[in-house]
């Protein structure tokens, strides 16, 4: 991936290249750089094909970028989602809202209560005949 290179930066690099190599040697230098980059690209493609063939079936879509820790985490921990999508899905209220709305719609259709009422509490402070003081566990 290329960094943010604007027109001004490219123009500056071209002027520096002309000053360093001269206008007569510059085309040959550009050809050499292009040939080198083409060779590097051919080498990496060959290495990638070799790794794919050594890994066997199931890895036909393997790329070296899959080995980057960020890509590994995204692919295997986040099920292919971007981190922003995973956070949105985890903390977003839309799923809960949809679930609640569906429950209310179902209850309205069937006439059943949306949530069952909690069971009535046992006699306050009496268990197996022994009297215990009544206290509120939320305040202690």
Backbone as a printed PyTorch tensor [residue, N CA C, xyz], in Angstrom:
tensor([[[  0.8290,  -1.1520,   0.0000],
         [  0.0000,   0.0000,   0.0000],
         [  0.8880,   1.2330,   0.0000]],

        [[  0.5860,   2.1640,  -0.8560],
         [  1.3920,   3.3640,  -0.9660],
         [  1.0260,   4.3620,   0.1220]],

        [[  2.0460,   5.0410,   0.6430],
         [  1.7150,   6.1110,   1.5930],
         [  1.0550,   7.2700,   0.8570]],

        [[  0.6290,   8.2390,   1.5880],
         [ -0.0410,   9.3910,   1.0010],
         [  0.9800,  10.2360,   0.2370]],

        [[  1.0310,  10.0380,  -1.0790],
         [  1.9670,  10.7580,  -1.9320],
         [  1.1440,  11.6470,  -2.8490]],

        [[  1.3330,  12.9480,  -2.6870],
         [  0.6010,  13.8970,  -3.5010],
         [  1.4000,  14.3160,  -4.7160]],

        [[  0.8120,  15.1800,  -5.5140],
         [  1.4440,  15.6680,  -6.7280],
         [  2.7190,  16.4460,  -6.4210]],

        [[  2.7050,  17.2460,  -5.3570],
         [  3.8720,  18.0420,  -5.0030],
         [  5.0540,  17.1390,  -4.6200]],

        [[  4.7860,  16.0660,  -3.8890],
         [  5.8580,  15.1410,  -3.5040],
         [  6.4280,  14.4230,  -4.7230]],

        [[  5.5580,  14.0120,  -5.6390],
         [  6.0480,  13.3560,  -6.8530],
         [  6.8860,  14.3020,  -7.6980]],

        [[  6.4670,  15.5260,  -7.8160],
         [  7.2150,  16.5230,  -8.5710],
         [  8.5760,  16.7850,  -7.9270]],

        [[  8.6150,  16.8560,  -6.6030],
         [  9.8740,  17.0530,  -5.8900],
         [ 10.8110,  15.8790,  -6.1150]],

        [[ 10.2980,  14.6540,  -6.0530],
         [ 11.1240,  13.4690,  -6.3070],
         [ 11.6550,  13.4620,  -7.7380]],

        [[ 10.8450,  13.8700,  -8.7060],
         [ 11.2910,  13.9120, -10.1010],
         [ 12.4100,  14.9260, -10.2800]],

        [[ 12.2890,  16.1000,  -9.6610],
         [ 13.3350,  17.1230,  -9.7700],
         [ 14.6340,  16.6350,  -9.1270]],

        [[ 14.5320,  16.0030,  -7.9630],
         [ 15.7310,  15.4740,  -7.3020],
         [ 16.3640,  14.3860,  -8.1540]],

        [[ 15.5470,  13.5180,  -8.7670],
         [ 16.0920,  12.4500,  -9.6130],
         [ 16.8160,  13.0320, -10.8200]],

        [[ 16.2630,  14.0630, -11.4320],
         [ 16.9180,  14.6940, -12.5900],
         [ 18.2300,  15.3300, -12.1610]],

        [[ 18.2660,  15.9670, -11.0030],
         [ 19.4920,  16.6000, -10.5200],
         [ 20.5650,  15.5720, -10.1690]],

        [[ 20.1580,  14.4400,  -9.5720],
         [ 21.1320,  13.4370,  -9.1410],
         [ 21.6360,  12.6120, -10.3250]],

        [[ 20.7550,  12.1300, -11.1730],
         [ 21.1530,  11.2170, -12.2460],
         [ 21.3800,  11.9160, -13.5780]],

        [[ 20.8550,  13.0710, -13.7500],
         [ 21.0030,  13.7730, -15.0180],
         [ 19.9310,  13.3440, -15.9920]],

        [[ 19.5840,  14.2300, -16.9290],
         [ 18.4970,  13.9120, -17.8500],
         [ 18.8430,  12.7880, -18.8240]],

        [[ 20.1000,  12.5520, -19.1360],
         [ 20.4420,  11.4950, -20.0950],
         [ 20.5000,  10.1240, -19.4300]],

        [[ 20.8430,  10.0180, -18.1220],
         [ 20.9130,   8.7160, -17.4480],
         [ 19.6030,   8.3420, -16.7460]],

        [[ 18.7070,   9.2760, -16.6010],
         [ 17.4660,   9.0290, -15.8740],
         [ 16.5870,   7.9560, -16.5130]],

        [[ 16.3650,   7.9330, -17.8440],
         [ 15.5230,   6.8630, -18.4140],
         [ 16.0910,   5.4640, -18.1680]],

        [[ 17.3990,   5.3280, -18.2470],
         [ 18.0150,   4.0130, -17.9850],
         [ 17.8300,   3.6200, -16.5180]],

        [[ 17.9680,   4.5730, -15.6260],
         [ 17.7750,   4.2910, -14.2040],
         [ 16.3320,   3.8720, -13.9160]],

        [[ 15.3810,   4.5480, -14.5490],
         [ 13.9630,   4.1970, -14.3530],
         [ 13.7020,   2.7900, -14.8670]],

        [[ 14.2990,   2.4150, -16.0060],
         [ 14.1360,   1.0540, -16.5320],
         [ 14.7100,   0.0210, -15.5680]],

        [[ 15.8810,   0.3220, -14.9950],
         [ 16.4910,  -0.6150, -14.0520],
         [ 15.6310,  -0.7890, -12.8050]],

        [[ 15.0990,   0.3000, -12.2880],
         [ 14.2340,   0.2140, -11.1040],
         [ 12.9690,  -0.5760, -11.4360]],

        [[ 12.3850,  -0.3260, -12.5970],
         [ 11.1770,  -1.0510, -12.9980],
         [ 11.4630,  -2.5390, -13.1490]],

        [[ 12.6180,  -2.8820, -13.7540],
         [ 12.9860,  -4.2970, -13.8980],
         [ 13.2010,  -4.9420, -12.5340]],

        [[ 13.8250,  -4.2160, -11.6120],
         [ 14.0390,  -4.7460, -10.2630],
         [ 12.7020,  -4.9980,  -9.5640]],

        [[ 11.8010,  -4.0330,  -9.6240],
         [ 10.4940,  -4.2040,  -8.9910],
         [  9.6960,  -5.3460,  -9.6180]],

        [[  9.8270,  -5.4940, -10.9620],
         [  9.1600,  -6.6060, -11.6410],
         [  9.7300,  -7.9440, -11.1540]],

        [[ 11.0450,  -8.0080, -10.9840],
         [ 11.6780,  -9.2320, -10.4730],
         [ 11.2500,  -9.5490,  -9.0530]],

        [[ 11.1500,  -8.5190,  -8.2090],
         [ 10.6970,  -8.7380,  -6.8330],
         [  9.2630,  -9.2440,  -6.8270]],

        [[  8.4250,  -8.6670,  -7.6620],
         [  7.0340,  -9.0940,  -7.7500],
         [  6.9310, -10.5430,  -8.2120]],

        [[  7.7390, -10.9130,  -9.2090],
         [  7.7400, -12.2860,  -9.7130],
         [  8.2200, -13.2550,  -8.6270]],

        [[  9.2430, -12.8320,  -7.8530],
         [  9.7660, -13.6720,  -6.7730],
         [  8.7050, -13.8920,  -5.6940]],

        [[  8.0210, -12.8230,  -5.2730],
         [  7.0190, -12.9810,  -4.2200],
         [  5.8250, -13.8040,  -4.6930]],

        [[  5.4240, -13.6320,  -5.9570],
         [  4.3320, -14.4600,  -6.4820],
         [  4.7280, -15.9320,  -6.5090]],

        [[  5.9760, -16.2080,  -6.9130],
         [  6.4610, -17.5920,  -6.9140],
         [  6.5310, -18.1700,  -5.5150]],

        [[  6.9960, -17.3630,  -4.5540],
         [  7.0700, -17.8360,  -3.1660],
         [  5.6700, -18.1080,  -2.6260]],

        [[  4.7410, -17.2510,  -2.9670],
         [  3.3690, -17.4470,  -2.5070],
         [  2.7700, -18.7160,  -3.1120]],

        [[  3.0190, -18.9640,  -4.3850],
         [  2.5390, -20.1930,  -5.0210],
         [  3.1880, -21.4220,  -4.3800]],

        [[  4.4700, -21.3140,  -4.0400],
         [  5.1630, -22.4350,  -3.3920],
         [  4.5600, -22.7290,  -2.0240]],

        [[  4.2770, -21.6920,  -1.2600],
         [  3.6790, -21.8830,   0.0650],
         [  2.2820, -22.4940,  -0.0820]],

        [[  1.4980, -22.0210,  -1.0410],
         [  0.1650, -22.5910,  -1.2690],
         [  0.2480, -24.0700,  -1.6140]],

        [[  1.2020, -24.4390,  -2.4780],
         [  1.3130, -25.8420,  -2.8690],
         [  1.7930, -26.6990,  -1.7000]],

        [[  2.6360, -26.1430,  -0.8180],
         [  3.1080, -26.9030,   0.3340],
         [  2.0320, -27.0360,   1.4120]],

        [[  1.1500, -26.0570,   1.5260],
         [  0.0880, -26.1300,   2.5310],
         [ -0.9900, -27.1350,   2.1540]],

        [[ -1.1950, -27.3250,   0.8870],
         [ -2.1570, -28.3270,   0.4440],
         [ -3.5290, -27.7500,   0.1710]],

        [[ -4.5190, -28.6480,   0.0230],
         [ -5.8660, -28.1880,  -0.3060],
         [ -6.4780, -27.3870,   0.8420]],

        [[ -7.3190, -26.4590,   0.4820],
         [ -7.9630, -25.6140,   1.4740],
         [ -7.2820, -24.2800,   1.6650]],

        [[ -6.0910, -24.1210,   1.0870],
         [ -5.3430, -22.8730,   1.2370],
         [ -5.0920, -22.2180,  -0.1120]],

        [[ -6.0010, -22.4050,  -1.0540],
         [ -5.8250, -21.8290,  -2.3850],
         [ -5.8890, -20.3090,  -2.3610]],

        [[ -6.6020, -19.7500,  -1.3720],
         [ -6.7430, -18.3000,  -1.3040],
         [ -5.7720, -17.6620,  -0.3220]],

        [[ -4.7130, -18.3600,   0.0670],
         [ -3.7260, -17.8530,   1.0150],
         [ -2.9410, -16.6890,   0.4240]],

        [[ -2.7540, -15.6480,   1.2300],
         [ -1.8620, -14.5410,   0.8740],
         [ -0.9830, -14.2590,   2.0850]],

        [[  0.1750, -13.6580,   1.8500],
         [  1.0770, -13.3580,   2.9540],
         [  0.4860, -12.3310,   3.9070]],

        [[ -0.4340, -11.5110,   3.4300],
         [ -1.0680, -10.5430,   4.3200],
         [ -1.9470, -11.2460,   5.3590]],

        [[ -2.3290, -12.5060,   5.1010],
         [ -3.1000, -13.2650,   6.0840],
         [ -2.2790, -13.5520,   7.3340]],

        [[ -0.9610, -13.4590,   7.2440],
         [ -0.0930, -13.7370,   8.3860],
         [  0.0890, -12.5200,   9.2870]],

        [[ -0.3810, -11.3650,   8.8580],
         [ -0.2760, -10.1660,   9.6800],
         [ -1.1660, -10.3370,  10.9010]],

        [[ -0.6730, -10.0050,  12.0970],
         [ -1.4740, -10.2250,  13.3140],
         [ -2.8490,  -9.5760,  13.2770]],

        [[ -2.9590,  -8.4030,  12.6950],
         [ -4.2580,  -7.7310,  12.6250],
         [ -5.2220,  -8.5300,  11.7490]],

        [[ -4.7190,  -9.0470,  10.6320],
         [ -5.5710,  -9.8410,   9.7430],
         [ -5.9560, -11.1600,  10.3970]],

        [[ -5.0120, -11.7900,  11.1240],
         [ -5.3320, -13.0350,  11.8330],
         [ -6.4570, -12.8110,  12.8410]],

        [[ -6.3490, -11.7370,  13.6080],
         [ -7.3840, -11.4500,  14.6010],
         [ -8.7150, -11.1770,  13.9290]],

        [[ -8.6950, -10.3940,  12.8510],
         [ -9.9400, -10.0720,  12.1700],
         [-10.5800, -11.3200,  11.5810]],

        [[ -9.7630, -12.1640,  10.9840],
         [-10.2880, -13.3260,  10.2810],
         [-10.7890, -14.4020,  11.2430]],

        [[-10.0390, -14.6340,  12.3420],
         [-10.3690, -15.7590,  13.2030],
         [-11.1390, -15.3750,  14.4650]],

        [[-10.9320, -14.1920,  14.9750],
         [-11.6360, -13.8040,  16.1920],
         [-12.8920, -13.0000,  15.9050]],

        [[-12.8540, -12.2080,  14.8670],
         [-13.9890, -11.3380,  14.5720],
         [-14.8570, -11.8830,  13.4440]],

        [[-14.6220, -13.1070,  13.0060],
         [-15.3900, -13.7530,  11.9380],
         [-15.4060, -12.9270,  10.6660]],

        [[-14.2720, -12.3450,  10.3320],
         [-14.1490, -11.5990,   9.0890],
         [-14.6810, -10.1870,   9.1420]],

        [[-15.1480,  -9.7480,  10.2900],
         [-15.6630,  -8.3920,  10.4130],
         [-14.5080,  -7.4260,  10.6580]],

        [[-14.7510,  -6.1890,  10.3570],
         [-13.7900,  -5.1730,  10.7620],
         [-13.9960,  -4.9310,  12.2540]],

        [[-12.9810,  -4.4180,  12.9530],
         [-13.1640,  -4.1610,  14.3900],
         [-14.3390,  -3.2310,  14.6790]],

        [[-14.5650,  -2.2470,  13.8350],
         [-15.6880,  -1.3250,  14.0650],
         [-17.0180,  -2.0670,  13.9740]],

        [[-17.1470,  -2.9680,  13.0090],
         [-18.3890,  -3.7440,  12.8850],
         [-18.5930,  -4.6460,  14.0960]],

        [[-17.5070,  -5.2500,  14.5960],
         [-17.6220,  -6.1310,  15.7590],
         [-18.0580,  -5.3540,  16.9970]],

        [[-17.4870,  -4.1660,  17.2040],
         [-17.8730,  -3.3470,  18.3510],
         [-19.3180,  -2.9030,  18.2060]],

        [[-19.6960,  -2.4920,  17.0080],
         [-21.0640,  -2.0540,  16.7670],
         [-22.0440,  -3.1910,  17.0470]],

        [[-21.6900,  -4.4000,  16.6390],
         [-22.5780,  -5.5420,  16.8670],
         [-22.6360,  -5.9090,  18.3420]],

        [[-21.4930,  -5.8160,  19.0310],
         [-21.4420,  -6.2040,  20.4330],
         [-22.1610,  -5.2120,  21.3280]],

        [[-21.9000,  -3.9220,  21.1230],
         [-22.4390,  -2.9140,  22.0190],
         [-23.6540,  -2.1840,  21.4770]],

        [[-24.0030,  -2.4470,  20.2460],
         [-25.1470,  -1.7600,  19.6480],
         [-26.4490,  -2.2720,  20.2130]],

        [[-27.3870,  -1.3920,  20.4850],
         [-28.6510,  -1.8160,  21.0830],
         [-29.6620,  -2.3450,  20.0700]],

        [[-29.3390,  -2.3000,  18.7760],
         [-30.3210,  -2.6670,  17.7660],
         [-30.8000,  -4.1070,  17.9410]],

        [[-29.8880,  -5.0360,  18.2280],
         [-30.2920,  -6.4360,  18.3730],
         [-31.2370,  -6.6080,  19.5580]],

        [[-30.9220,  -5.9520,  20.6620],
         [-31.7790,  -6.0510,  21.8360],
         [-33.1360,  -5.4010,  21.5770]],

        [[-33.1360,  -4.2700,  20.8870],
         [-34.3940,  -3.6040,  20.5540],
         [-35.2530,  -4.4970,  19.6660]],

        [[-34.6330,  -5.1080,  18.6900],
         [-35.3700,  -5.9840,  17.7870],
         [-35.9490,  -7.1690,  18.5460]],

        [[-35.1510,  -7.7540,  19.4350],
         [-35.6140,  -8.8910,  20.2250],
         [-36.7950,  -8.4970,  21.1040]],

        [[-36.7030,  -7.3340,  21.7550],
         [-37.7880,  -6.8640,  22.6130],
         [-39.0380,  -6.5710,  21.7980]],

        [[-38.8690,  -5.9220,  20.6660],
         [-40.0200,  -5.6110,  19.8110],
         [-40.6890,  -6.8840,  19.3150]],

        [[-39.9030,  -7.8810,  18.9330],
         [-40.4690,  -9.1500,  18.4880],
         [-41.2290,  -9.8370,  19.6160]],

        [[-40.6980,  -9.7650,  20.8430],
         [-41.3810, -10.3760,  21.9840],
         [-42.7100,  -9.6830,  22.2470]],

        [[-42.7160,  -8.3570,  22.1510],
         [-43.9570,  -7.6110,  22.3820],
         [-44.9670,  -7.9240,  21.2900]],

        [[-44.5310,  -7.9540,  20.0420],
         [-45.4500,  -8.2760,  18.9420],
         [-46.0410,  -9.6720,  19.1120]],

        [[-45.1950, -10.6270,  19.5050],
         [-45.6840, -11.9880,  19.7140],
         [-46.6700, -12.0620,  20.8550]],

        [[-46.4060, -11.3140,  21.9200],
         [-47.3120, -11.3200,  23.0630],
         [-48.6390, -10.6640,  22.7070]],

        [[-48.5970,  -9.6150,  21.9240],
         [-49.8310,  -8.9400,  21.5210],
         [-50.6750,  -9.8710,  20.6570]],

        [[-50.0280, -10.5940,  19.7600],
         [-50.7650, -11.5270,  18.8790],
         [-51.4130, -12.6490,  19.6720]],

        [[-50.6890, -13.2090,  20.6430],
         [-51.1970, -14.3590,  21.3940],
         [-51.9870, -13.9530,  22.6190]],

        [[-51.8550, -12.7190,  23.0580],
         [-52.5650, -12.2710,  24.2530],
         [-51.8500, -12.6570,  25.5300]],

        [[-50.6470, -13.1930,  25.4610],
         [-49.8860, -13.5970,  26.6390],
         [-49.1490, -12.3870,  27.2070]],

        [[-48.8160, -12.4170,  28.4980],
         [-48.0580, -11.3020,  29.0730],
         [-46.6550, -11.2680,  28.4510]],

        [[-46.1120, -10.0610,  28.3290],
         [-44.8000,  -9.9050,  27.7170],
         [-43.7290, -10.5580,  28.5690]],

        [[-43.7860, -10.3080,  29.8690],
         [-42.8450, -10.9380,  30.7900],
         [-43.6590, -11.5790,  31.9140]],

        [[-43.2950, -12.7970,  32.3040],
         [-44.0180, -13.4010,  33.4240],
         [-43.7420, -12.6190,  34.7060]],

        [[-44.7680, -12.5350,  35.5450],
         [-44.5910, -11.8350,  36.8160],
         [-43.7050, -12.6880,  37.7240]],

        [[-42.8830, -12.0250,  38.5470],
         [-42.0460, -12.8020,  39.4640],
         [-42.9050, -13.5350,  40.4930]],

        [[-42.4010, -14.6570,  40.9450],
         [-43.1360, -15.4490,  41.9260],
         [-43.2540, -14.6540,  43.2150]],

        [[-44.3430, -14.8730,  43.9320],
         [-44.5530, -14.1730,  45.2000],
         [-43.4870, -14.6260,  46.1880]],

        [[-42.9270, -13.6940,  46.9510],
         [-41.8860, -14.0850,  47.9080],
         [-42.4820, -14.9150,  49.0370]],

        [[-41.6370, -15.7470,  49.6290],
         [-42.0760, -16.5790,  50.7480],
         [-42.3520, -15.6810,  51.9460]],

        [[-42.9170, -16.2500,  52.9730],
         [-43.2190, -15.4750,  54.1770],
         [-41.9450, -14.7950,  54.6600]],

        [[-42.0600, -13.5320,  54.9570],
         [-40.8830, -12.7270,  55.2720],
         [-40.1870, -13.2290,  56.5270]],

        [[-38.9630, -13.6710,  56.3710],
         [-38.1120, -14.0200,  57.4920],
         [-38.4040, -15.3580,  58.1330]],

        [[-39.2430, -16.1840,  57.5580],
         [-39.5610, -17.4550,  58.1890],
         [-39.0920, -18.5830,  57.2850]],

        [[-38.1190, -19.3550,  57.7790],
         [-37.6330, -20.5290,  57.0540],
         [-37.5800, -21.6840,  58.0310]],

        [[-38.1780, -22.7670,  57.7040],
         [-38.1740, -23.9640,  58.5310],
         [-38.5450, -23.6600,  59.9860]],

        [[-39.4610, -22.7720,  60.1880],
         [-39.9270, -22.4860,  61.5380],
         [-39.0410, -21.5340,  62.3160]],

        [[-37.8630, -21.1970,  61.8130],
         [-36.9710, -20.2970,  62.5500],
         [-37.1650, -18.8790,  62.0380]],

        [[-37.3210, -17.9600,  62.9400],
         [-37.5090, -16.5590,  62.5630],
         [-36.1480, -15.9270,  62.3110]],

        [[-36.0420, -15.2720,  61.1610],
         [-34.7930, -14.5630,  60.8400],
         [-35.1530, -13.1100,  60.5770]],

        [[-34.2360, -12.2260,  60.8700],
         [-34.5540, -10.8240,  60.6120],
         [-34.6450, -10.5540,  59.1220]],

        [[-35.5360,  -9.6610,  58.7520],
         [-35.7290,  -9.3120,  57.3540],
         [-34.7250,  -8.2130,  57.0020]],

        [[-34.0100,  -8.3870,  55.9150],
         [-33.0910,  -7.3390,  55.4730],
         [-33.1170,  -7.2620,  53.9650]],

        [[-32.6940,  -6.1350,  53.4780],
         [-32.6550,  -5.8990,  52.0560],
         [-31.2280,  -6.1490,  51.5600]],

        [[-30.9780,  -7.1670,  50.7330],
         [-29.6010,  -7.4800,  50.3200],
         [-29.0040,  -6.3870,  49.4510]],

        [[-29.8340,  -5.5540,  48.8120],
         [-29.2970,  -4.4830,  47.9740],
         [-28.6990,  -3.3410,  48.7870]],

        [[-29.1250,  -3.1940,  50.0470],
         [-28.6290,  -2.0740,  50.8400],
         [-27.4730,  -2.4550,  51.7250]],

        [[-27.1420,  -3.7160,  51.8160],
         [-26.0380,  -4.1250,  52.6850],
         [-24.7720,  -4.3100,  51.9210]]])
